[in-house]
Amino acid sequence: MSDPVNDLLGEEEVAIEATLNGRPLKRRVKARQHLADFLRQELELTGTHLGCEHGICGACTVLIDGRTARGCLTLAAQISGKTVDTIEGLTESGKLAELQAEFIARNAAQCGFCSSGMLLTAYELVSSGKMVSRIDIREFISGNMCRCTGYHAIVDAVEAVIVGQGKT
Amino acid sequence: MSANARSATGIGARIPRRELRRLLSGHGRYIDDIKLPRMLHACFVRSPHPHAQLVSVDVAAAKRAPGVAAVFTAADINLRCEPFVGVALHRPGHRSAPQRLLAAERAVWQGQPVVIVVAESRAEAEDAAELVATEWQPLPAVSDQLRAIAPGAPVIHAELGDNVAFDFSLEKGEPAKAFAEADIIIEEEMRFERQMAMTLETRGLIADFNPGDGSLTVIHAHQSPFQMQEIFSRHLKIPEHKIRVTTPDIGGGFGMKLNTYSDEIATVVASMLLGRPVKFCVDRLESFVSDAQARDHRIKCRIALKNTGEITAMEMDDLSAVGAYGMPLRFNVAEGMMAITITGAPYRFENYKARTRSVYVNKNLIGMYRGVGMPLACIATELLTDLAAEKLGVDTVEFKRRNYWPKASLPCLTPGGQKLESVSFHECLEKLVRLMGYDALRKEQAELRKRGTYRGIGIATFCEQTAYGPPYYGPSGASISTQDGCTLRLEPSGSVRCITSLTDQGQGTLTSVAQIVADSVGVSSEQVSVTGGDSAISPYGGGAWASRGTAIGGEAALRAGTMLKQNILALASAITQTPADALTITDSQVINTRTGQAVISLADVGRIGYFRQDTLPRDFDVQLSVSTSFVASDKMYYMANGVQASYVEIDCETGFIKVLGQWAVDDCGRIINPLLVDEQVRGGIVQGIGGVLFEECIYSDDANLLNGTMADYLIPMSGEMPDIVLDHVETPEASTRLGAKGIGEGGLIGAMGSMWVAVNDALKPLGAKVRHQPFTPERILDALARARISCGQVKAASHKPSA
């Protein structure tokens, strides 16, 4: 039953150099390891969650070169030469502070499992600087599944940040 | 919102949850985030067949694979665990075959665990699992309940003789006579496909058996650590006091993480065999074939009325497919029993007849999931009464006003056996009618219909049994505790530490408990820390399920707070030489109520109580830790209630349904934290809408799951969900000091009812009806086709885009 080709593929390693949460990262990664597993298992950055590992739920969302990406559909090897930001880094830098405050005030999270991905997706929207409607917000975050809140409070929170930006 | 707010952060305060800063910054600690020293990882080989003889299993190659610590089959695992028999003793005739952890000679559902592989990493365990060679001889399988009870159907457990798990009937009054004498009879058949809870975090646990002292510690993403402690002890023969079950942050439960799972227990056995910690986290694809599922019912129901508008009788006949075994401890009769006993509950009538049957099929087990059978009761009742109102020519709201149990008739026992005491159907309905602008919406609906736009309004009234008491679970034979407990300790610095038996999967219960403790002691809730979900350290308790956490655990917290306050005041009295009955505590200060002056701070009370007992009168008994438990020993449940409305539009060309609005008025008794209550309702509503419109485990006739990925099993995403407008009625539960009832399930129950009615209301002018959930575009188009209405012609006559 053993397949020598597949056995080899699993163990093959690739050298990567990237910027992770503002700091340089130089590692050898398993060729088959996806980015979310790499972050969680190798770097112990467990704030990025895995809900489905087939690209649907959005829990593993990270930013790659400033754009949202699925951590489960990206191989760790693919981040070489790129900038990756996770919930940990964006929290530490304060870039998510406004969104986090609005989410907390409205209880726009219950179990919290979707929240890292949801916040990063929302961050991509609010940092675009566009004034958008509630419908646009709903559309923009519709790739992130939340099973607890019913979305209404999340939309309220994102809207509050966008409206706040418009005033400043 | 609440009229009962006592302090800025206490009962009634709309304050954010204490866990959120941590959870929203990536600092949560969920089960798969946790690593223990020498920890191994498990994965399972599962049956690919719904029903098959296991001819052979060859694990030799898997055992040699890199990183593998062990590969166990049924021969290694099953004898270590007493089999489960998921039978409710209080339901005579209920039966199940014994369930063992791993399939030995035969598998009876697709996904049943067969082999457990334990390795240094999950990836290595999965690689090795690929090398396990199983040979199967497929057997005839049955998926549908009607087929399962038909003559000649494959019998899943030969020792039972047939596939019927449970058959129960009840009759009240003279239903046959009432139907014979009725002016109006409306009869419907409904079908509800299987659903999943689909928590975003899958199930998981880390089992850590210590061979040094024979103790077992399990970190378990489970709603009831005490339930699991009892199961591990009873079934694995470990003394109960040597078991500790703790809960990490949990990524959603919804009842699904309350059930007992053979793969989780097998993981514990693996840890016992290996003497090392073993982690098992279900991956998403195996969650589809291993998480307890819900619904899967076929229901026939009817209602009898007089021309005067009076309901004279109802009937329910429920037939459900409950999977291959009885769910241990939580049983598979609950959905059917709730469906038939709660049907009709908000309405006054006297004659009732009902039957429920649970049937074994070659599918995964049915277990607890939000709402259980209550949505089915709500849907049947509100569909029938809405149609009845139409037939009578009475507006549906007016029909409800006339037919709800009048306030003066309370308390009462419904024909289905529901005890109604402090329900508020009329108040909720009147608030809802105002909230949604009912009359204006009806006008808009009528106007748009003339222009070929088909909108529907649905209103659904529901009863929500919350916080089951020992009269329910006690006689069942299951070791399910319906009490909860609370330990409070004044810290030397004057703050309060609370240890509750409750758990929290996102509801915010621990914040509510802090608010209750804060008010009952006399501090702000910031001064109270709350720890829950640890079977070793708190008083015994049930945990978070059946919408019970705040109602039961909150009452225990209130009582513990009152006790601690008395003890603090006794000490303060001794220190300050002031009579204790002249003292109270406000904002962490002991106040002399006669002078209004602060006499000592809690920080000073704590300091003296712990470090300067030498200054106290001789023999003064300092007790600054208290524990108490609460159980509603004579209560079957606290009955919450509410009314919801949906406004939908149907696209007759595509069959798509757009939800334009949703309104809800809920009465969950005293509201401890309106923010958390609102979000429980909203979250429940969206799950309810998902159930009606999207969610379906699709099985082939021979019980193969056809849509076992998240790409294929549709769940509600933000884009298709409406804003949700809420209001509340607060009728406190009279039997407790706190007065809280539950709120966890009402959102879902009411939304499923209102969506069923609204969609069918939209279809009425087209002569169509849909009775098969979920209401997929295909089923809507089929319904329209069946009604022989050419929507194209109707719309072509005067088509205008909708508002």
Coordinates of N, CA, C and O in Angstrom, one line a residue, chain B residues 553-699:
Chain B
G553 N -28.0 28.0 37.2 CA -26.7 28.4 37.8 C -26.7 29.8 38.3 O -26.0 30.1 39.2
G554 N -27.5 30.7 37.7 CA -27.6 32.0 38.1 C -28.3 32.1 39.5 O -27.9 32.9 40.3
E555 N -29.3 31.3 39.6 CA -30.0 31.2 40.9 C -29.0 30.7 42.0 O -29.0 31.3 43.1
A556 N -28.2 29.7 41.7 CA -27.2 29.2 42.7 C -26.3 30.3 43.0 O -25.9 30.5 44.2
A557 N -25.9 31.1 42.0 CA -24.9 32.2 42.2 C -25.6 33.3 43.1 O -24.9 33.9 44.0
L558 N -26.8 33.6 42.9 CA -27.5 34.6 43.7 C -27.6 34.1 45.2 O -27.3 34.9 46.1
R559 N -27.9 32.8 45.4 CA -28.0 32.3 46.7 C -26.6 32.3 47.4 O -26.5 32.6 48.6
A560 N -25.6 31.9 46.6 CA -24.2 31.9 47.2 C -23.8 33.4 47.6 O -23.2 33.6 48.6
G561 N -24.2 34.3 46.7 CA -23.9 35.7 47.0 C -24.5 36.2 48.2 O -23.9 36.9 49.0
T562 N -25.8 35.8 48.4 CA -26.5 36.2 49.6 C -25.8 35.6 50.9 O -25.7 36.3 51.9
M563 N -25.4 34.4 50.8 CA -24.7 33.7 51.9 C -23.4 34.4 52.2 O -23.0 34.7 53.4
L564 N -22.6 34.7 51.1 CA -21.3 35.4 51.4 C -21.5 36.8 52.0 O -20.8 37.2 52.9
K565 N -22.5 37.5 51.5 CA -22.8 38.8 52.0 C -23.1 38.7 53.5 O -22.5 39.5 54.3
Q566 N -23.9 37.7 53.9 CA -24.2 37.6 55.3 C -22.9 37.3 56.2 O -22.7 37.9 57.2
N567 N -22.1 36.5 55.6 CA -20.8 36.1 56.4 C -19.9 37.4 56.5 O -19.3 37.6 57.5
I568 N -19.8 38.1 55.4 CA -19.0 39.3 55.4 C -19.6 40.3 56.4 O -18.8 40.9 57.2
L569 N -20.9 40.4 56.4 CA -21.5 41.4 57.4 C -21.3 41.0 58.8 O -21.1 41.8 59.7
A570 N -21.4 39.6 59.1 CA -21.1 39.1 60.4 C -19.7 39.5 60.9 O -19.5 40.0 62.0
L571 N -18.8 39.4 59.9 CA -17.4 39.7 60.3 C -17.2 41.2 60.5 O -16.6 41.7 61.4
A572 N -17.8 42.0 59.5 CA -17.8 43.4 59.6 C -18.4 43.9 60.9 O -17.9 44.9 61.6
S573 N -19.5 43.2 61.3 CA -20.1 43.6 62.6 C -19.2 43.4 63.8 O -19.1 44.2 64.7
A574 N -18.5 42.2 63.7 CA -17.6 41.9 64.8 C -16.4 42.9 64.8 O -15.9 43.4 65.9
I575 N -15.9 43.3 63.6 CA -14.8 44.3 63.6 C -15.2 45.6 64.1 O -14.5 46.3 64.8
T576 N -16.4 46.1 63.6 CA -16.8 47.5 63.8 C -17.7 47.6 65.0 O -18.1 48.8 65.3
Q577 N -18.1 46.5 65.6 CA -19.0 46.6 66.8 C -20.3 47.3 66.4 O -20.8 48.1 67.2
T578 N -20.8 46.9 65.2 CA -22.1 47.5 64.8 C -23.0 46.3 64.6 O -22.5 45.2 64.1
P579 N -24.3 46.3 64.9 CA -25.2 45.2 64.7 C -25.2 44.8 63.2 O -25.3 45.7 62.4
A580 N -25.1 43.5 62.9 CA -25.1 43.1 61.5 C -26.3 43.5 60.8 O -26.2 43.8 59.6
D581 N -27.4 43.6 61.4 CA -28.7 43.9 60.7 C -28.7 45.4 60.4 O -29.7 45.9 59.7
A582 N -27.8 46.2 60.9 CA -27.7 47.6 60.5 C -26.7 47.8 59.3 O -26.5 48.9 58.9
L583 N -26.1 46.7 58.8 CA -25.1 46.8 57.8 C -25.6 46.3 56.4 O -26.4 45.3 56.4
T584 N -25.0 46.9 55.4 CA -25.2 46.3 54.1 C -23.9 46.6 53.3 O -23.0 47.2 53.8
I585 N -23.9 46.1 52.1 CA -22.7 46.3 51.3 C -23.1 47.0 50.0 O -24.0 46.5 49.3
T586 N -22.4 48.1 49.7 CA -22.6 48.8 48.4 C -21.3 49.2 47.9 O -20.4 49.8 48.6
D587 N -21.1 48.8 46.6 CA -19.8 49.2 45.9 C -18.6 48.9 46.7 O -17.7 49.7 46.9
S588 N -18.5 47.7 47.3 CA -17.4 47.2 48.0 C -17.1 47.9 49.3 O -16.0 47.7 49.9
Q589 N -18.1 48.6 49.8 CA -18.0 49.2 51.1 C -19.1 48.7 52.0 O -20.3 48.6 51.6
V590 N -18.8 48.4 53.3 CA -19.8 48.0 54.2 C -20.4 49.3 54.8 O -19.7 50.2 55.2
I591 N -21.7 49.5 54.6 CA -22.4 50.7 54.9 C -23.3 50.5 56.2 O -24.0 49.5 56.3
N592 N -23.3 51.5 57.1 CA -24.3 51.5 58.2 C -25.6 52.1 57.6 O -25.6 53.3 57.3
T593 N -26.6 51.2 57.5 CA -27.8 51.7 56.8 C -28.5 52.8 57.7 O -29.3 53.6 57.1
R594 N -28.2 52.9 59.0 CA -28.9 53.9 59.8 C -28.2 55.3 59.6 O -28.9 56.3 59.6
T595 N -26.9 55.3 59.4 CA -26.2 56.5 59.2 C -25.9 56.8 57.7 O -25.6 58.0 57.4
G596 N -26.0 55.8 56.9 CA -25.6 56.0 55.5 C -24.1 56.1 55.4 O -23.6 56.3 54.3
Q597 N -23.3 55.9 56.4 CA -21.9 56.0 56.3 C -21.2 54.7 56.1 O -21.6 53.6 56.6
A598 N -20.1 54.7 55.3 CA -19.2 53.6 55.1 C -18.5 53.3 56.4 O -17.9 54.2 57.0
V599 N -18.6 52.1 56.9 CA -17.9 51.8 58.2 C -16.6 51.0 58.0 O -15.6 51.1 58.7
I600 N -16.5 50.2 56.9 CA -15.3 49.5 56.6 C -15.4 49.0 55.1 O -16.4 48.8 54.6
S601 N -14.2 48.9 54.5 CA -14.2 48.4 53.1 C -14.1 46.9 53.1 O -13.6 46.3 54.0
L602 N -14.5 46.3 52.0 CA -14.3 44.9 51.8 C -12.8 44.5 51.9 O -12.5 43.4 52.3
A603 N -12.0 45.4 51.4 CA -10.6 45.1 51.4 C -10.1 45.0 52.9 O -9.3 44.1 53.2
D604 N -10.6 45.8 53.7 CA -10.2 45.7 55.1 C -10.8 44.5 55.8 O -10.2 43.8 56.6
V605 N -12.1 44.2 55.4 CA -12.7 43.0 56.0 C -11.9 41.8 55.6 O -11.6 40.9 56.4
G606 N -11.5 41.7 54.3 CA -10.7 40.6 53.8 C -9.3 40.5 54.5 O -8.9 39.4 54.9
R607 N -8.7 41.6 54.7 CA -7.4 41.7 55.3 C -7.4 41.1 56.7 O -6.7 40.3 57.1
I608 N -8.4 41.6 57.4 CA -8.6 41.2 58.8 C -9.0 39.7 58.9 O -8.5 38.9 59.7
G609 N -10.0 39.4 58.0 CA -10.5 38.1 58.0 C -9.5 37.0 57.7 O -9.6 35.9 58.2
Y610 N -8.5 37.3 56.9 CA -7.5 36.3 56.5 C -6.2 36.4 57.3 O -5.5 35.4 57.5
F611 N -5.8 37.7 57.7 CA -4.5 37.8 58.2 C -4.5 38.3 59.7 O -3.4 38.2 60.4
R612 N -5.6 38.9 60.2 CA -5.6 39.4 61.5 C -6.7 38.9 62.4 O -7.4 39.6 63.1
Q613 N -6.9 37.5 62.2 CA -7.9 36.9 63.0 C -7.6 37.1 64.5 O -8.5 37.0 65.4
D614 N -6.3 37.4 64.8 CA -6.0 37.6 66.2 C -6.7 38.8 66.9 O -6.8 38.9 68.1
T615 N -7.2 39.7 66.0 CA -7.8 40.9 66.6 C -9.3 40.7 66.8 O -10.0 41.6 67.2
L616 N -9.8 39.5 66.4 CA -11.3 39.2 66.4 C -11.7 38.6 67.8 O -10.8 38.1 68.5
P617 N -12.9 38.7 68.1 CA -13.4 38.1 69.4 C -13.1 36.6 69.3 O -13.1 36.0 68.3
R618 N -12.7 36.0 70.5 CA -12.4 34.6 70.6 C -13.5 33.8 70.0 O -14.7 34.1 70.2
D619 N -13.2 32.7 69.3 CA -14.2 31.8 68.8 C -15.1 32.4 67.7 O -16.0 31.8 67.2
F620 N -14.7 33.6 67.2 CA -15.5 34.1 66.0 C -15.1 33.2 64.8 O -14.0 33.0 64.5
D621 N -16.1 32.8 64.2 CA -16.0 31.8 63.1 C -15.9 32.6 61.7 O -16.9 33.0 61.2
V622 N -14.7 32.7 61.2 CA -14.6 33.5 60.0 C -14.8 32.5 58.8 O -14.1 31.5 58.6
Q623 N -15.8 32.8 58.0 CA -16.1 32.0 56.8 C -16.3 32.9 55.6 O -17.4 33.4 55.4
L624 N -15.2 33.0 54.9 CA -15.3 33.9 53.7 C -15.3 33.2 52.4 O -15.1 33.7 51.3
S625 N -15.5 31.8 52.5 CA -15.8 31.0 51.3 C -17.1 30.3 51.5 O -17.3 29.8 52.6
V626 N -18.0 30.4 50.5 CA -19.3 29.7 50.7 C -19.6 28.9 49.4 O -19.1 29.2 48.3
S627 N -20.3 27.8 49.6 CA -20.7 27.0 48.4 C -22.2 26.7 48.6 O -22.6 26.4 49.7
T628 N -22.9 26.7 47.5 CA -24.3 26.3 47.5 C -24.7 25.8 46.2 O -24.0 26.0 45.2
S629 N -25.7 25.0 46.2 CA -26.3 24.5 44.9 C -27.8 24.8 44.9 O -28.4 25.0 45.9
F630 N -28.3 24.8 43.7 CA -29.7 25.1 43.5 C -30.3 24.0 42.5 O -29.7 23.7 41.5
V631 N -31.4 23.5 42.8 CA -32.2 22.7 41.9 C -33.6 23.0 42.1 O -34.1 23.3 43.2
A632 N -34.4 23.1 40.9 CA -35.8 23.3 41.0 C -36.4 21.9 41.1 O -36.9 21.3 40.1
S633 N -36.5 21.3 42.3 CA -36.7 19.9 42.4 C -38.1 19.5 42.0 O -38.4 18.4 41.6
D634 N -39.1 20.4 42.0 CA -40.4 20.0 41.5 C -40.8 20.6 40.2 O -41.9 20.5 39.7
K635 N -39.8 21.2 39.5 CA -40.1 21.8 38.2 C -39.7 21.0 37.0 O -38.5 20.6 36.9
M636 N -40.6 20.7 36.1 CA -40.2 20.0 34.9 C -39.4 20.9 34.0 O -38.4 20.5 33.4
Y637 N -39.7 22.2 34.0 CA -39.0 23.2 33.2 C -39.6 24.6 33.6 O -40.6 24.7 34.3
Y638 N -38.8 25.7 33.2 CA -39.4 27.0 33.3 C -39.9 27.3 31.8 O -39.1 27.3 30.9
M639 N -41.1 27.7 31.7 CA -41.6 27.9 30.3 C -41.5 29.3 29.9 O -42.1 30.2 30.4
A640 N -40.6 29.5 28.9 CA -40.4 30.8 28.3 C -41.3 30.8 27.1 O -41.8 29.8 26.6
N641 N -41.5 32.0 26.5 CA -42.4 32.1 25.3 C -42.1 33.3 24.5 O -41.3 34.2 24.9
G642 N -42.7 33.4 23.4 CA -42.4 34.5 22.5 C -43.2 34.5 21.2 O -43.9 33.5 20.9
V643 N -43.1 35.5 20.4 CA -43.7 35.6 19.1 C -42.7 36.2 18.1 O -42.0 37.1 18.5
Q644 N -42.7 35.7 16.9 CA -41.8 36.2 15.9 C -42.6 36.4 14.6 O -43.6 35.8 14.4
A645 N -42.0 37.3 13.8 CA -42.6 37.5 12.4 C -41.5 37.5 11.4 O -40.4 38.0 11.6
S646 N -41.8 36.9 10.2 CA -40.9 36.9 9.1 C -41.6 37.6 7.9 O -42.8 37.5 7.8
Y647 N -40.8 38.3 7.1 CA -41.4 38.9 5.9 C -40.5 38.5 4.8 O -39.2 38.7 4.8
V648 N -41.0 37.8 3.8 CA -40.2 37.2 2.8 C -40.8 37.5 1.4 O -41.9 37.9 1.3
E649 N -39.9 37.3 0.4 CA -40.3 37.5 -1.0 C -39.9 36.3 -1.8 O -38.7 35.9 -1.7
I650 N -40.8 35.8 -2.6 CA -40.4 34.6 -3.4 C -40.2 35.1 -4.9 O -41.0 35.8 -5.4
D651 N -39.1 34.6 -5.4 CA -38.9 34.9 -6.9 C -39.4 33.6 -7.6 O -38.9 32.6 -7.5
C652 N -40.5 33.8 -8.3 CA -41.2 32.7 -8.9 C -40.4 32.1 -10.0 O -40.7 31.0 -10.5
E653 N -39.5 32.9 -10.6 CA -38.8 32.3 -11.7 C -37.6 31.5 -11.3 O -37.2 30.5 -11.9
T654 N -37.0 31.8 -10.1 CA -35.8 31.1 -9.7 C -36.1 30.2 -8.5 O -35.3 29.3 -8.2
G655 N -37.2 30.5 -7.8 CA -37.5 29.7 -6.6 C -36.8 30.2 -5.4 O -36.9 29.6 -4.3
F656 N -36.0 31.3 -5.5 CA -35.2 31.8 -4.4 C -36.2 32.6 -3.5 O -37.1 33.3 -3.9
I657 N -35.8 32.5 -2.2 CA -36.6 33.2 -1.2 C -35.7 34.3 -0.5 O -34.6 33.9 -0.1
K658 N -36.2 35.5 -0.5 CA -35.4 36.5 0.2 C -36.1 36.9 1.5 O -37.3 37.1 1.5
V659 N -35.3 36.9 2.5 CA -35.9 37.3 3.8 C -35.7 38.8 4.0 O -34.6 39.3 4.1
L660 N -36.8 39.5 4.0 CA -36.7 41.0 4.0 C -36.7 41.5 5.4 O -36.2 42.6 5.6
G661 N -37.3 40.8 6.3 CA -37.3 41.3 7.7 C -37.6 40.2 8.7 O -38.3 39.2 8.3
Q662 N -37.1 40.4 9.9 CA -37.5 39.4 11.0 C -37.6 40.2 12.3 O -36.7 41.1 12.6
W663 N -38.7 40.0 13.0 CA -39.0 40.6 14.2 C -39.2 39.6 15.3 O -39.8 38.5 15.0
A664 N -38.8 39.9 16.5 CA -39.0 38.9 17.6 C -39.2 39.6 18.9 O -38.6 40.6 19.2
V665 N -40.2 39.1 19.6 CA -40.5 39.5 21.0 C -40.4 38.3 21.9 O -41.1 37.3 21.6
D666 N -39.5 38.3 22.8 CA -39.3 37.1 23.6 C -39.5 37.4 25.1 O -39.3 38.5 25.5
D667 N -40.0 36.4 25.8 CA -40.2 36.6 27.2 C -39.4 35.5 27.9 O -39.8 34.3 27.9
C668 N -38.2 35.8 28.4 CA -37.3 34.8 29.0 C -37.3 35.1 30.5 O -36.3 34.8 31.2
G669 N -38.3 35.7 31.1 CA -38.3 36.1 32.5 C -37.4 37.3 32.7 O -37.2 38.1 31.8
R670 N -36.8 37.3 33.9 CA -35.9 38.5 34.2 C -34.7 38.4 33.3 O -34.0 37.4 33.1
I671 N -34.4 39.6 32.7 CA -33.2 39.7 31.8 C -32.0 40.1 32.7 O -32.1 41.2 33.3
I672 N -31.0 39.3 32.6 CA -29.8 39.6 33.4 C -28.9 40.6 32.7 O -28.4 41.5 33.2
N673 N -28.7 40.3 31.3 CA -27.9 41.2 30.5 C -28.6 41.3 29.1 O -28.5 40.4 28.3
P674 N -29.3 42.4 28.9 CA -30.0 42.5 27.6 C -29.2 42.4 26.4 O -29.6 41.9 25.4
L675 N -27.9 42.8 26.4 CA -27.0 42.7 25.3 C -26.9 41.2 24.9 O -26.9 40.8 23.7
L676 N -26.6 40.4 25.9 CA -26.4 38.9 25.7 C -27.7 38.2 25.2 O -27.7 37.3 24.4
V677 N -28.8 38.7 25.9 CA -30.1 38.1 25.5 C -30.4 38.4 24.0 O -30.8 37.5 23.3
D678 N -30.2 39.6 23.6 CA -30.5 40.0 22.2 C -29.7 39.1 21.3 O -30.2 38.7 20.3
E679 N -28.4 38.9 21.6 CA -27.6 38.2 20.7 C -27.9 36.7 20.7 O -27.7 36.0 19.6
Q680 N -28.4 36.2 21.8 CA -28.8 34.8 21.8 C -30.0 34.7 20.8 O -30.1 33.7 20.1
V681 N -30.9 35.6 20.9 CA -32.1 35.6 20.1 C -31.7 35.7 18.6 O -32.1 34.9 17.7
R682 N -30.9 36.7 18.3 CA -30.5 36.9 16.9 C -29.8 35.7 16.3 O -30.1 35.2 15.2
G683 N -28.9 35.1 17.1 CA -28.1 34.0 16.6 C -29.0 32.8 16.4 O -28.9 32.0 15.4
G684 N -30.0 32.6 17.3 CA -30.9 31.5 17.1 C -31.8 31.7 15.9 O -32.1 30.8 15.2
I685 N -32.2 32.9 15.7 CA -33.1 33.2 14.5 C -32.4 32.8 13.2 O -32.9 32.2 12.3
V686 N -31.1 33.2 13.1 CA -30.4 32.9 11.9 C -30.2 31.4 11.7 O -30.3 30.8 10.6
Q687 N -30.0 30.7 12.8 CA -29.9 29.2 12.6 C -31.3 28.7 12.2 O -31.4 27.7 11.5
G688 N -32.3 29.3 12.7 CA -33.7 28.8 12.4 C -34.0 29.1 10.9 O -34.5 28.3 10.2
I689 N -33.6 30.3 10.4 CA -33.8 30.6 9.0 C -33.0 29.6 8.2 O -33.5 29.1 7.1
G690 N -31.8 29.4 8.6 CA -30.9 28.4 7.9 C -31.6 27.0 7.8 O -31.6 26.4 6.7
G691 N -32.2 26.6 8.9 CA -32.9 25.3 8.9 C -34.0 25.3 7.9 O -34.2 24.3 7.2
V692 N -34.8 26.4 7.8 CA -35.9 26.4 6.9 C -35.5 26.5 5.4 O -36.1 25.9 4.6
L693 N -34.5 27.3 5.2 CA -34.1 27.6 3.8 C -33.0 26.7 3.2 O -33.0 26.5 2.0
F694 N -32.0 26.4 4.0 CA -30.8 25.8 3.4 C -30.4 24.4 3.9 O -29.9 23.6 3.1
E695 N -30.5 24.2 5.1 CA -29.7 23.1 5.7 C -30.3 21.7 5.6 O -31.5 21.5 5.9
E696 N -29.6 20.8 5.0 CA -30.1 19.5 4.7 C -28.9 18.5 4.6 O -28.0 18.7 3.7
C697 N -28.9 17.5 5.3 CA -28.0 16.3 5.1 C -28.7 15.5 4.1 O -29.7 14.8 4.4
I698 N -28.1 15.4 2.9 CA -28.8 14.7 1.8 C -28.2 13.3 1.8 O -27.0 13.1 1.6
Y699 N -29.1 12.3 2.0 CA -28.7 10.9 1.9 C -29.3 10.2 0.7 O -30.5 10.5 0.3

